[in-house]
Short mmCIF file of C-alpha atoms in Angstrom, two decimals:
data_model
loop_
_atom_site.label_atom_id
_atom_site.label_comp_id
_atom_site.label_asym_id
_atom_site.label_seq_id
_atom_site.Cartn_x
_atom_site.Cartn_y
_atom_site.Cartn_z
CA MET A 1224 -5.79 193.83 85.86
CA THR A 1225 -2.63 193.20 87.79
CA MET A 1226 0.63 194.90 87.26
CA THR A 1227 2.06 191.46 85.85
CA GLN A 1228 -0.53 191.16 83.45
CA GLN A 1229 -0.27 194.82 82.20
CA GLN A 1230 3.45 194.17 81.66
CA ALA A 1231 2.67 190.82 79.92
CA LYS A 1232 0.18 192.79 77.49
CA GLY A 1233 1.69 193.87 74.15
CA SER A 1234 4.77 191.66 75.13
CA TYR A 1235 4.35 189.32 72.07
CA ASP A 1236 5.63 189.88 68.71
CA ALA A 1237 2.73 189.43 66.75
CA LYS A 1238 4.22 188.61 63.32
CA ASP A 1239 6.80 186.16 64.54
CA LEU A 1240 3.98 184.46 66.74
CA TRP A 1241 1.78 184.19 63.60
CA GLN A 1242 4.59 182.60 61.70
CA LYS A 1243 5.34 180.10 64.08
CA ASP A 1244 1.81 179.09 64.54
CA LYS A 1245 1.33 178.84 60.72
CA ASN A 1246 4.59 176.58 60.49
CA HIS A 1247 3.95 174.27 63.43
CA PHE A 1248 0.51 174.40 65.02
CA ILE A 1249 -1.94 171.83 63.53
CA HIS A 1250 -5.38 173.42 64.72
CA PRO A 1251 -8.50 171.42 65.13
CA PHE A 1252 -10.68 171.82 62.36
CA THR A 1253 -8.15 173.64 60.13
CA ASP A 1254 -9.44 175.21 57.13
CA PHE A 1255 -6.35 174.61 54.92
CA SER A 1256 -7.84 176.32 51.91
CA VAL A 1257 -7.30 179.76 53.80
CA PHE A 1258 -4.89 178.81 56.49
CA HIS A 1259 -1.70 178.34 54.39
CA GLU A 1260 -2.11 181.83 53.26
CA ASN A 1261 -3.82 183.69 56.08
CA GLY A 1262 -2.68 181.72 59.19
CA CYS A 1263 -4.82 182.38 62.39
CA ASP A 1264 -5.87 185.32 64.55
CA LEU A 1265 -4.03 185.17 67.83
CA ILE A 1266 -5.87 185.62 70.80
CA THR A 1267 -3.50 186.48 73.79
CA ASP A 1268 -5.24 188.29 76.48
CA SER A 1269 -8.76 187.94 78.17
CA ASP A 1270 -10.94 189.59 80.62
CA GLY A 1271 -14.40 189.24 81.82
CA ILE A 1272 -16.35 189.05 78.40
CA TYR A 1273 -13.59 190.22 76.27
CA VAL A 1274 -10.84 188.83 74.33
CA GLU A 1275 -7.92 190.46 72.79
CA ASP A 1276 -5.50 189.54 69.96
CA ALA A 1277 -1.89 189.89 69.56
CA HIS A 1278 -2.41 193.35 67.81
CA GLY A 1279 -4.12 194.81 70.72
CA ASN A 1280 -7.69 194.42 69.04
CA ARG A 1281 -10.29 193.71 71.74
CA PHE A 1282 -13.63 191.67 70.90
CA ILE A 1283 -16.75 190.69 72.92
CA ASP A 1284 -16.48 187.12 73.07
CA GLY A 1285 -19.55 185.84 71.76
CA ILE A 1286 -18.89 181.93 71.92
CA ALA A 1287 -17.19 181.61 75.33
CA GLY A 1288 -14.07 180.32 74.07
CA LEU A 1289 -15.92 177.20 72.58
CA TRP A 1290 -19.01 176.73 74.69
CA CYS A 1291 -17.31 176.55 77.94
CA VAL A 1292 -15.79 180.05 79.59
CA ASN A 1293 -19.18 180.04 81.25
CA VAL A 1294 -17.97 182.44 84.04
CA GLY A 1295 -16.14 184.56 81.97
CA HIS A 1296 -12.51 185.22 81.42
CA GLY A 1297 -9.76 186.11 83.81
CA ARG A 1298 -11.35 184.76 87.13
CA ALA A 1299 -8.11 185.28 89.43
CA GLU A 1300 -9.78 183.13 92.05
CA ILE A 1301 -9.96 180.16 89.53
CA GLY A 1302 -6.25 180.96 88.67
CA GLN A 1303 -5.39 180.97 92.48
CA ALA A 1304 -7.19 177.70 93.38
CA MET A 1305 -5.34 175.84 90.78
CA ALA A 1306 -1.91 177.62 91.88
CA GLU A 1307 -2.63 176.49 95.18
CA GLN A 1308 -3.31 173.00 94.42
CA ALA A 1309 -0.40 172.65 92.02
CA THR A 1310 2.17 173.77 94.60
CA ARG A 1311 0.41 171.56 97.16
CA MET A 1312 0.26 168.54 94.94
CA ALA A 1313 -0.20 168.82 91.16
CA TYR A 1314 -0.50 165.39 90.51
CA PHE A 1315 -0.47 161.85 91.79
CA SER A 1316 -2.37 158.81 90.30
CA THR A 1317 -5.93 157.91 90.93
CA PHE A 1318 -5.45 154.30 89.93
CA ASN A 1319 -5.39 151.30 92.43
CA ASN A 1320 -7.44 152.63 95.28
CA LEU A 1321 -5.37 155.84 95.34
CA SER A 1322 -7.28 159.42 95.30
CA ASN A 1323 -7.05 163.08 95.98
CA ALA A 1324 -8.78 165.73 97.86
CA PRO A 1325 -9.99 167.90 94.85
CA ALA A 1326 -11.18 164.98 92.79
CA THR A 1327 -13.21 163.43 95.98
CA GLU A 1328 -14.77 166.77 96.83
CA LEU A 1329 -15.83 167.56 93.07
CA ALA A 1330 -17.25 163.91 92.71
CA ALA A 1331 -19.73 164.69 95.84
CA LYS A 1332 -20.53 168.08 94.68
CA LEU A 1333 -21.41 166.84 91.24
CA SER A 1334 -23.52 164.10 92.88
CA GLU A 1335 -25.36 166.87 94.99
CA LEU A 1336 -26.24 168.82 91.79
CA ALA A 1337 -27.25 166.38 89.32
CA PRO A 1338 -30.43 164.29 89.25
CA ALA A 1339 -30.89 162.21 92.56
CA HIS A 1340 -30.10 158.91 91.08
CA LEU A 1341 -26.81 160.17 89.58
CA ASN A 1342 -24.33 159.55 92.41
CA HIS A 1343 -21.20 158.10 90.88
CA VAL A 1344 -18.54 159.91 88.86
CA PHE A 1345 -15.79 158.77 86.33
CA TYR A 1346 -13.51 161.52 85.14
CA SER A 1347 -11.79 162.04 81.92
CA CYS A 1348 -9.92 164.78 80.19
CA GLY A 1349 -12.69 166.48 77.97
CA GLY A 1350 -16.18 166.00 76.16
CA SER A 1351 -14.96 163.35 73.60
CA THR A 1352 -13.08 161.41 76.15
CA ALA A 1353 -16.31 161.45 78.36
CA ASN A 1354 -18.54 160.14 75.52
CA ASP A 1355 -15.79 157.51 74.56
CA ALA A 1356 -15.22 156.24 78.08
CA THR A 1357 -19.16 155.97 78.31
CA ILE A 1358 -19.52 153.43 75.72
CA ARG A 1359 -16.67 151.33 76.87
CA LEU A 1360 -18.58 151.20 80.31
CA VAL A 1361 -21.75 150.71 78.66
CA HIS A 1362 -20.46 147.77 76.87
CA TYR A 1363 -18.91 146.24 80.04
CA TYR A 1364 -22.09 146.82 81.89
CA PHE A 1365 -24.09 144.63 79.52
CA ASN A 1366 -21.38 141.92 79.35
CA ARG A 1367 -21.58 141.70 82.98
CA LEU A 1368 -25.18 141.28 82.87
CA GLY A 1369 -24.52 138.39 80.55
CA LYS A 1370 -26.12 140.17 77.47
CA PRO A 1371 -23.03 140.63 75.19
CA SER A 1372 -24.82 141.22 72.14
CA LYS A 1373 -25.91 144.65 73.30
CA LYS A 1374 -23.44 146.55 71.66
CA ARG A 1375 -25.14 148.87 69.09
CA ILE A 1376 -25.42 152.73 70.00
CA LEU A 1377 -28.20 155.17 68.53
CA SER A 1378 -27.10 158.49 67.81
CA ARG A 1379 -28.66 161.19 65.51
CA THR A 1380 -27.68 162.66 62.16
CA ASN A 1381 -25.81 166.16 62.78
CA ALA A 1382 -25.17 165.17 66.57
CA TYR A 1383 -21.73 166.15 67.89
CA HIS A 1384 -20.13 164.08 70.46
CA GLY A 1385 -16.52 164.66 69.93
CA THR A 1386 -13.68 163.48 67.74
CA THR A 1387 -11.65 160.49 69.40
CA TYR A 1388 -12.49 157.62 67.43
CA MET A 1389 -15.78 156.36 69.25
CA ALA A 1390 -16.99 159.75 69.76
CA ALA A 1391 -16.48 160.52 66.10
CA SER A 1392 -18.32 157.57 65.32
CA LEU A 1393 -21.26 158.55 67.45
CA THR A 1394 -20.97 162.20 65.86
CA GLY A 1395 -23.65 162.34 63.01
CA ILE A 1396 -21.97 165.59 61.31
CA ALA A 1397 -21.09 164.25 57.71
CA SER A 1398 -18.23 166.69 57.26
CA ASN A 1399 -16.55 165.84 60.49
CA ASN A 1400 -15.86 162.41 59.21
CA TRP A 1401 -14.88 163.10 55.59
CA GLN A 1402 -12.10 160.53 54.72
CA PHE A 1403 -11.72 159.75 58.20
CA ASP A 1404 -12.68 156.06 59.53
CA THR A 1405 -15.52 155.48 61.85
CA LEU A 1406 -16.57 152.40 63.93
CA ASP A 1407 -19.45 150.27 62.70
CA LEU A 1408 -21.18 150.32 66.19
CA VAL A 1409 -23.43 153.36 65.58
CA THR A 1410 -26.95 153.88 63.85
CA HIS A 1411 -27.97 157.03 63.35
CA LEU A 1412 -31.51 158.54 63.44
CA SER A 1413 -32.75 161.53 61.98
CA GLU A 1414 -31.94 164.75 63.67
CA ALA A 1415 -34.83 166.73 65.41
CA ASN A 1416 -34.77 169.96 63.18
CA CYS A 1417 -37.98 171.58 63.48
CA TYR A 1418 -37.32 174.29 61.03
CA ARG A 1419 -36.74 171.62 58.22
CA ARG A 1420 -39.38 169.40 59.44
CA PRO A 1421 -41.58 167.97 56.42
CA GLU A 1422 -44.04 170.50 54.74
CA GLY A 1423 -47.22 170.67 56.51
CA MET A 1424 -46.30 168.72 59.42
CA SER A 1425 -47.12 170.32 63.00
CA GLU A 1426 -44.71 169.93 65.67
CA ALA A 1427 -46.72 167.62 67.42
CA GLU A 1428 -46.74 165.45 64.42
CA TYR A 1429 -43.18 165.88 63.69
CA CYS A 1430 -42.36 164.46 67.23
CA ASP A 1431 -44.73 161.52 66.48
CA HIS A 1432 -42.79 161.18 63.44
CA LEU A 1433 -39.19 161.06 64.98
CA VAL A 1434 -40.45 158.67 67.83
CA ASP A 1435 -42.05 156.23 65.14
CA GLU A 1436 -38.82 156.10 63.52
CA LEU A 1437 -37.10 155.17 66.89
CA GLU A 1438 -39.56 152.43 67.34
CA GLN A 1439 -39.05 151.01 63.90
CA THR A 1440 -35.37 151.09 64.20
CA ILE A 1441 -35.41 149.26 67.32
CA ASP A 1442 -37.52 146.68 65.92
CA ARG A 1443 -35.32 146.31 62.64
CA LEU A 1444 -32.03 146.08 64.81
CA GLY A 1445 -33.57 144.23 67.74
CA ALA A 1446 -33.47 145.59 71.16
CA ASP A 1447 -31.13 142.64 72.32
CA ASN A 1448 -28.48 144.34 69.98
CA ILE A 1449 -28.77 147.94 71.28
CA ALA A 1450 -26.98 149.04 74.30
CA ALA A 1451 -27.78 152.82 74.41
CA PHE A 1452 -29.25 155.85 72.81
CA ILE A 1453 -27.01 158.99 73.06
CA ALA A 1454 -28.27 162.60 72.56
CA GLU A 1455 -27.50 166.25 73.35
CA PRO A 1456 -30.61 167.95 74.96
CA ILE A 1457 -30.08 170.62 72.33
CA MET A 1458 -27.87 169.92 69.58
CA GLY A 1459 -24.72 172.21 69.61
CA ALA A 1460 -22.35 172.18 66.76
CA GLY A 1461 -25.00 170.24 64.52
CA GLY A 1462 -27.05 173.37 64.34
CA VAL A 1463 -28.33 174.26 67.82
CA LEU A 1464 -31.47 172.14 67.03
CA VAL A 1465 -34.18 172.30 69.54
CA ALA A 1466 -36.55 168.98 69.64
CA PRO A 1467 -40.00 169.32 69.47
CA GLN A 1468 -41.86 169.27 72.73
CA GLY A 1469 -41.89 166.10 74.71
CA TYR A 1470 -39.30 164.27 72.26
CA HIS A 1471 -36.63 163.75 75.14
CA SER A 1472 -38.95 162.15 77.62
CA ARG A 1473 -40.66 160.00 74.93
CA VAL A 1474 -37.67 158.60 73.73
CA GLN A 1475 -36.43 157.79 77.08
CA ALA A 1476 -39.65 155.91 77.88
CA ILE A 1477 -39.31 153.87 74.81
CA CYS A 1478 -35.58 153.01 75.69
CA ARG A 1479 -36.56 152.12 79.15
CA ALA A 1480 -39.21 149.68 77.83
CA ASN A 1481 -36.50 148.06 75.66
CA ASP A 1482 -33.54 147.95 78.16
CA ILE A 1483 -31.72 150.38 76.17
CA LEU A 1484 -29.69 153.11 78.37
CA PHE A 1485 -30.47 156.73 77.71
CA ILE A 1486 -27.42 158.80 77.88
CA ALA A 1487 -27.35 162.49 77.90
CA ASP A 1488 -24.36 164.35 76.34
CA GLU A 1489 -24.55 167.79 78.24
CA VAL A 1490 -21.16 168.61 77.52
CA VAL A 1491 -22.42 172.07 76.11
CA THR A 1492 -26.00 172.22 78.18
CA GLY A 1493 -24.55 171.86 81.49
CA PHE A 1494 -23.10 174.30 84.07
CA GLY A 1495 -25.56 176.98 83.21
CA ARG A 1496 -25.83 177.47 79.51
CA LEU A 1497 -29.66 176.78 79.64
CA GLY A 1498 -29.73 178.33 83.15
CA HIS A 1499 -29.56 175.02 85.07
CA PHE A 1500 -26.42 173.07 86.15
CA PHE A 1501 -27.85 170.25 84.40
CA ALA A 1502 -30.69 170.57 81.67
CA SER A 1503 -31.84 167.01 81.41
CA GLU A 1504 -34.12 166.85 84.47
CA ALA A 1505 -34.76 170.49 85.00
CA VAL A 1506 -35.52 171.61 81.20
CA PHE A 1507 -36.35 168.37 79.39
CA GLU A 1508 -37.93 166.04 82.17
CA THR A 1509 -35.72 163.25 81.62
CA GLN A 1510 -33.63 161.18 84.12
CA PRO A 1511 -30.53 159.78 82.05
CA ASP A 1512 -28.91 156.71 83.12
CA ILE A 1513 -25.72 158.41 82.18
CA ILE A 1514 -24.81 162.26 82.07
CA ASN A 1515 -21.49 163.32 80.55
CA VAL A 1516 -20.33 166.78 81.07
CA ALA A 1517 -17.13 168.80 80.39
CA LYS A 1518 -16.43 172.42 78.85
CA GLY A 1519 -18.45 174.52 81.81
CA LEU A 1520 -17.61 171.98 84.29
CA SER A 1521 -14.35 174.13 84.77
CA SER A 1522 -15.30 176.96 82.58
CA GLY A 1523 -12.36 175.97 80.33
CA TYR A 1524 -9.72 176.97 83.16
CA ALA A 1525 -8.57 173.36 82.95
CA PRO A 1526 -9.23 170.18 80.71
CA LEU A 1527 -11.73 167.99 82.41
CA GLY A 1528 -14.53 165.75 81.69
CA ALA A 1529 -16.87 163.60 83.88
CA THR A 1530 -19.31 160.71 83.29
CA LEU A 1531 -22.20 160.71 85.85
CA ILE A 1532 -23.55 157.25 86.54
CA SER A 1533 -26.73 155.93 88.09
CA ASP A 1534 -26.88 153.88 91.06
CA ALA A 1535 -28.34 151.00 89.22
CA LEU A 1536 -25.20 151.06 86.81
CA TYR A 1537 -22.89 151.41 89.45
CA ALA A 1538 -24.15 148.43 91.46
CA VAL A 1539 -23.02 146.46 88.50
CA LEU A 1540 -19.96 148.03 87.52
CA SER A 1541 -18.44 147.91 91.18
CA THR A 1542 -19.26 144.28 91.54
CA PRO A 1543 -15.85 142.47 91.35
CA GLN A 1544 -15.46 140.31 88.34
CA GLY A 1545 -13.56 137.62 90.32
CA PRO A 1546 -10.56 137.36 92.31
CA GLY A 1547 -8.09 139.94 91.17
CA GLY A 1548 -10.40 141.43 88.97
CA VAL A 1549 -10.52 145.37 88.35
CA LEU A 1550 -12.32 147.87 86.60
CA SER A 1551 -9.66 148.05 83.92
CA THR A 1552 -10.10 151.54 82.30
CA GLY A 1553 -9.15 155.11 83.12
CA PHE A 1554 -6.61 157.77 82.02
CA THR A 1555 -3.45 158.95 83.88
CA TYR A 1556 -5.35 162.15 84.26
CA SER A 1557 -8.59 161.00 85.67
CA GLY A 1558 -9.33 163.13 88.40
CA HIS A 1559 -6.44 165.38 87.82
CA PRO A 1560 -6.25 167.32 91.29
CA VAL A 1561 -5.52 170.99 89.69
CA SER A 1562 -8.53 170.68 87.11
CA CYS A 1563 -10.58 169.64 89.77
CA ALA A 1564 -9.75 172.52 92.04
CA ALA A 1565 -10.68 174.64 89.03
CA ALA A 1566 -14.14 172.86 88.64
CA LEU A 1567 -14.59 173.35 92.46
CA LYS A 1568 -14.13 177.12 92.35
CA ASN A 1569 -16.01 177.55 89.08
CA ILE A 1570 -19.05 176.01 90.54
CA GLU A 1571 -18.56 178.08 93.63
CA ILE A 1572 -18.53 180.96 91.54
CA ILE A 1573 -21.76 179.90 89.51
CA GLU A 1574 -23.51 179.45 93.12
CA ARG A 1575 -22.28 182.57 94.64
CA GLU A 1576 -23.00 185.03 92.01
CA GLY A 1577 -26.17 183.47 90.81
CA ILE A 1578 -25.07 182.70 87.28
CA CYS A 1579 -27.68 180.14 86.40
CA GLU A 1580 -30.28 182.87 87.47
CA ASN A 1581 -28.73 185.54 85.08
CA VAL A 1582 -29.13 183.03 82.42
CA ARG A 1583 -32.75 182.45 83.14
CA GLU A 1584 -33.31 186.39 83.08
CA VAL A 1585 -31.16 187.57 80.53
CA GLY A 1586 -31.55 184.41 77.91
CA PRO A 1587 -35.09 184.92 76.88
CA TYR A 1588 -34.03 188.75 76.56
CA LEU A 1589 -31.22 187.44 74.15
CA GLU A 1590 -33.61 185.16 72.02
CA SER A 1591 -36.23 187.99 71.77
CA LYS A 1592 -33.59 190.55 70.59
CA LEU A 1593 -31.73 188.20 68.07
CA LYS A 1594 -35.17 187.55 66.59
CA THR A 1595 -35.25 191.23 65.34
CA LEU A 1596 -32.52 190.09 62.80
CA ALA A 1597 -35.06 188.25 61.04
CA SER A 1598 -35.71 191.28 58.62
CA HIS A 1599 -32.27 190.49 57.02
CA GLU A 1600 -32.78 189.03 53.55
CA THR A 1601 -30.64 185.82 54.32
CA VAL A 1602 -31.71 185.25 57.86
CA GLY A 1603 -34.09 182.04 57.62
CA ASP A 1604 -34.20 180.81 61.22
CA ILE A 1605 -33.20 182.04 64.67
CA ARG A 1606 -33.38 179.21 67.29
CA GLY A 1607 -31.96 177.87 70.50
CA SER A 1608 -32.52 178.50 74.01
CA HIS A 1609 -31.20 181.10 76.66
CA PHE A 1610 -27.40 181.34 75.96
CA MET A 1611 -27.19 178.92 73.10
CA MET A 1612 -28.47 180.25 69.95
CA ALA A 1613 -28.02 179.99 66.28
CA ILE A 1614 -28.86 181.69 63.24
CA GLU A 1615 -29.41 179.88 59.75
CA ASN A 1616 -28.44 181.72 56.73
CA VAL A 1617 -30.28 181.03 53.45
CA ALA A 1618 -30.66 182.10 50.01
CA ASN A 1619 -34.44 181.89 49.90
CA LYS A 1620 -36.75 182.39 52.97
CA THR A 1621 -39.69 180.78 51.31
CA THR A 1622 -38.03 177.72 50.06
CA LYS A 1623 -35.51 177.69 52.69
CA GLU A 1624 -32.73 177.06 49.77
CA LEU A 1625 -29.47 177.38 51.03
CA LEU A 1626 -26.65 179.58 49.44
CA PRO A 1627 -23.72 177.67 47.51
CA VAL A 1628 -21.07 176.27 49.90
CA ASP A 1629 -18.56 178.71 48.21
CA ALA A 1630 -20.29 181.72 49.13
CA ARG A 1631 -19.20 180.89 52.57
CA VAL A 1632 -22.10 182.92 54.16
CA GLY A 1633 -21.21 181.93 57.87
CA ASP A 1634 -17.69 182.99 57.53
CA ARG A 1635 -18.73 186.50 55.76
CA VAL A 1636 -21.09 187.04 58.67
CA ALA A 1637 -18.66 186.17 61.30
CA ALA A 1638 -15.74 188.27 59.64
CA GLU A 1639 -18.12 191.35 59.36
CA ALA A 1640 -19.03 190.77 63.00
CA GLN A 1641 -15.32 190.77 64.15
CA LYS A 1642 -14.48 193.90 62.01
CA ARG A 1643 -17.01 195.41 64.57
CA GLY A 1644 -15.59 194.01 67.84
CA LEU A 1645 -17.73 190.63 68.08
CA ILE A 1646 -16.51 187.07 67.88
CA ILE A 1647 -19.34 184.61 66.84
CA ARG A 1648 -18.65 181.08 65.34
CA PRO A 1649 -19.36 180.31 61.58
CA VAL A 1650 -20.57 176.73 61.11
CA GLY A 1651 -21.21 176.25 57.30
CA HIS A 1652 -24.41 178.17 56.57
CA LEU A 1653 -24.84 178.88 60.51
CA ASN A 1654 -23.64 181.31 62.73
CA ILE A 1655 -23.72 180.49 66.54
CA ILE A 1656 -23.72 182.51 69.55
CA SER A 1657 -23.00 180.64 72.89
CA PRO A 1658 -21.39 183.56 75.17
CA PRO A 1659 -20.05 183.68 78.71
CA LEU A 1660 -23.02 183.38 81.14
CA ILE A 1661 -22.47 186.96 82.47
CA TRP A 1662 -23.57 188.95 79.78
CA THR A 1663 -26.26 191.62 80.82
CA ARG A 1664 -29.12 193.28 78.88
CA GLN A 1665 -26.69 195.97 77.86
CA VAL A 1666 -24.30 193.69 76.37
CA VAL A 1667 -27.05 191.86 74.23
CA ASP A 1668 -27.93 195.21 72.94
CA ASP A 1669 -24.80 196.02 72.09
CA VAL A 1670 -24.16 192.56 70.20
CA VAL A 1671 -27.47 192.57 68.36
CA ALA A 1672 -26.50 196.16 67.14
CA ILE A 1673 -23.26 194.63 65.67
CA LEU A 1674 -25.06 191.72 64.48
CA ASP A 1675 -27.43 193.85 62.46
CA GLU A 1676 -24.71 195.79 60.52
CA ALA A 1677 -22.95 192.57 60.22
CA PHE A 1678 -25.77 191.09 58.29
CA ALA A 1679 -26.55 194.14 56.44
CA ALA A 1680 -22.82 194.16 55.06
CA THR A 1681 -23.08 190.54 54.43
CA THR A 1682 -26.11 190.84 52.15
CA ARG A 1683 -24.43 193.65 50.28
CA SER A 1684 -21.18 191.48 49.46
CA LEU A 1685 -23.19 188.36 48.51
CA LYS A 1686 -25.19 190.74 45.94
CA ALA A 1687 -21.81 192.15 44.76
CA ASP A 1688 -20.60 188.82 44.26
CA GLY A 1689 -23.66 187.53 42.30
CA TYR A 1690 -24.90 185.21 45.04
CA LEU A 1691 -28.39 186.86 45.77
#
């Protein structure tokens, strides 16, 4: 840690900062039932796998900021790359046939890393805007082909694709859109939830069941009215749901047969979380027409999203509409040079340090150690893959009945873990672990020991309050 960083540590007036935050900052996904009284925990410092709050308390980061700080916190060389680019040229437009060096180099690098047919990159500012921009481009693509009726998008219940208007409409988590409007362009299919599949149905039969539903939906809506199917390779905020074996490749084959584009939302799974830069082909044996990325693209050091587009789609999108016609979509910050410089350095670190290899080695160990928590009374399911895991809390393991919402079981577990120096994410009855990709086996052992105590304490508190 540099002297400047040491001098900065502890320089905040924690009480003043807490009050200002409570008075003025509208946080994403604010729980106003507790925020007005409790405010927020203010994270002020970070280093490697650790973060520190305004009071000097240190925690293991078990969520990588928000699925995104893949290379860990405090990477000075990323900060330096950003500073050098900012002082050389912080910003210039990429509209109207203008470009910049980092955006160009990053587009070439992403094309190199992605499945071979994805050689064209459209930049946005994050995951939501990547998904939003993608749907606009998909509709434009079919308009250009003379198929303007192909507008409907197939998504899935409990999918998470963002909170901009179109992305929120793609998102299938009901609570995300309570009293918010959505666009009537999306049909949601069933989630692929192996833990809660119909009683007596094998995983293979469950896959058949989900595929049948897709085929029936296409028949009902008409393939001529459907533009695309969008899916996360593993569902993230919707519960870290891993589809049955073969699901994604079968869905893609059905989409191809019906002239429906297959979009992989790799905002979470991309850049190493499952042990590969892109999971679609390497893990799930699919070749999407479009892959969307953000989060781990820059490891959260700067806002950046990207849509990777196939050669076949680009051939249509890049054909001039006519004299004076342009591809009239984009963002002021598309291909922002400072963000792209951060992403380039981030990718360099992932490659140089073998971070994907670390995930492939430590990830299965994390899975196996977390499964030891199944002995706790409230732990119903432990699922996920590599550095993308979730624990589902239940009232009854046999019936899989959930605890009442007001038990706030996920919050209880997270609070008990935080008391012991670990931050994990509560999502209703779930707890999510999605750490920086530099965790070692020793860190895994330390984390699971904390979680063991946290679940035991949670069970005691639930019993004391009459929920168990």
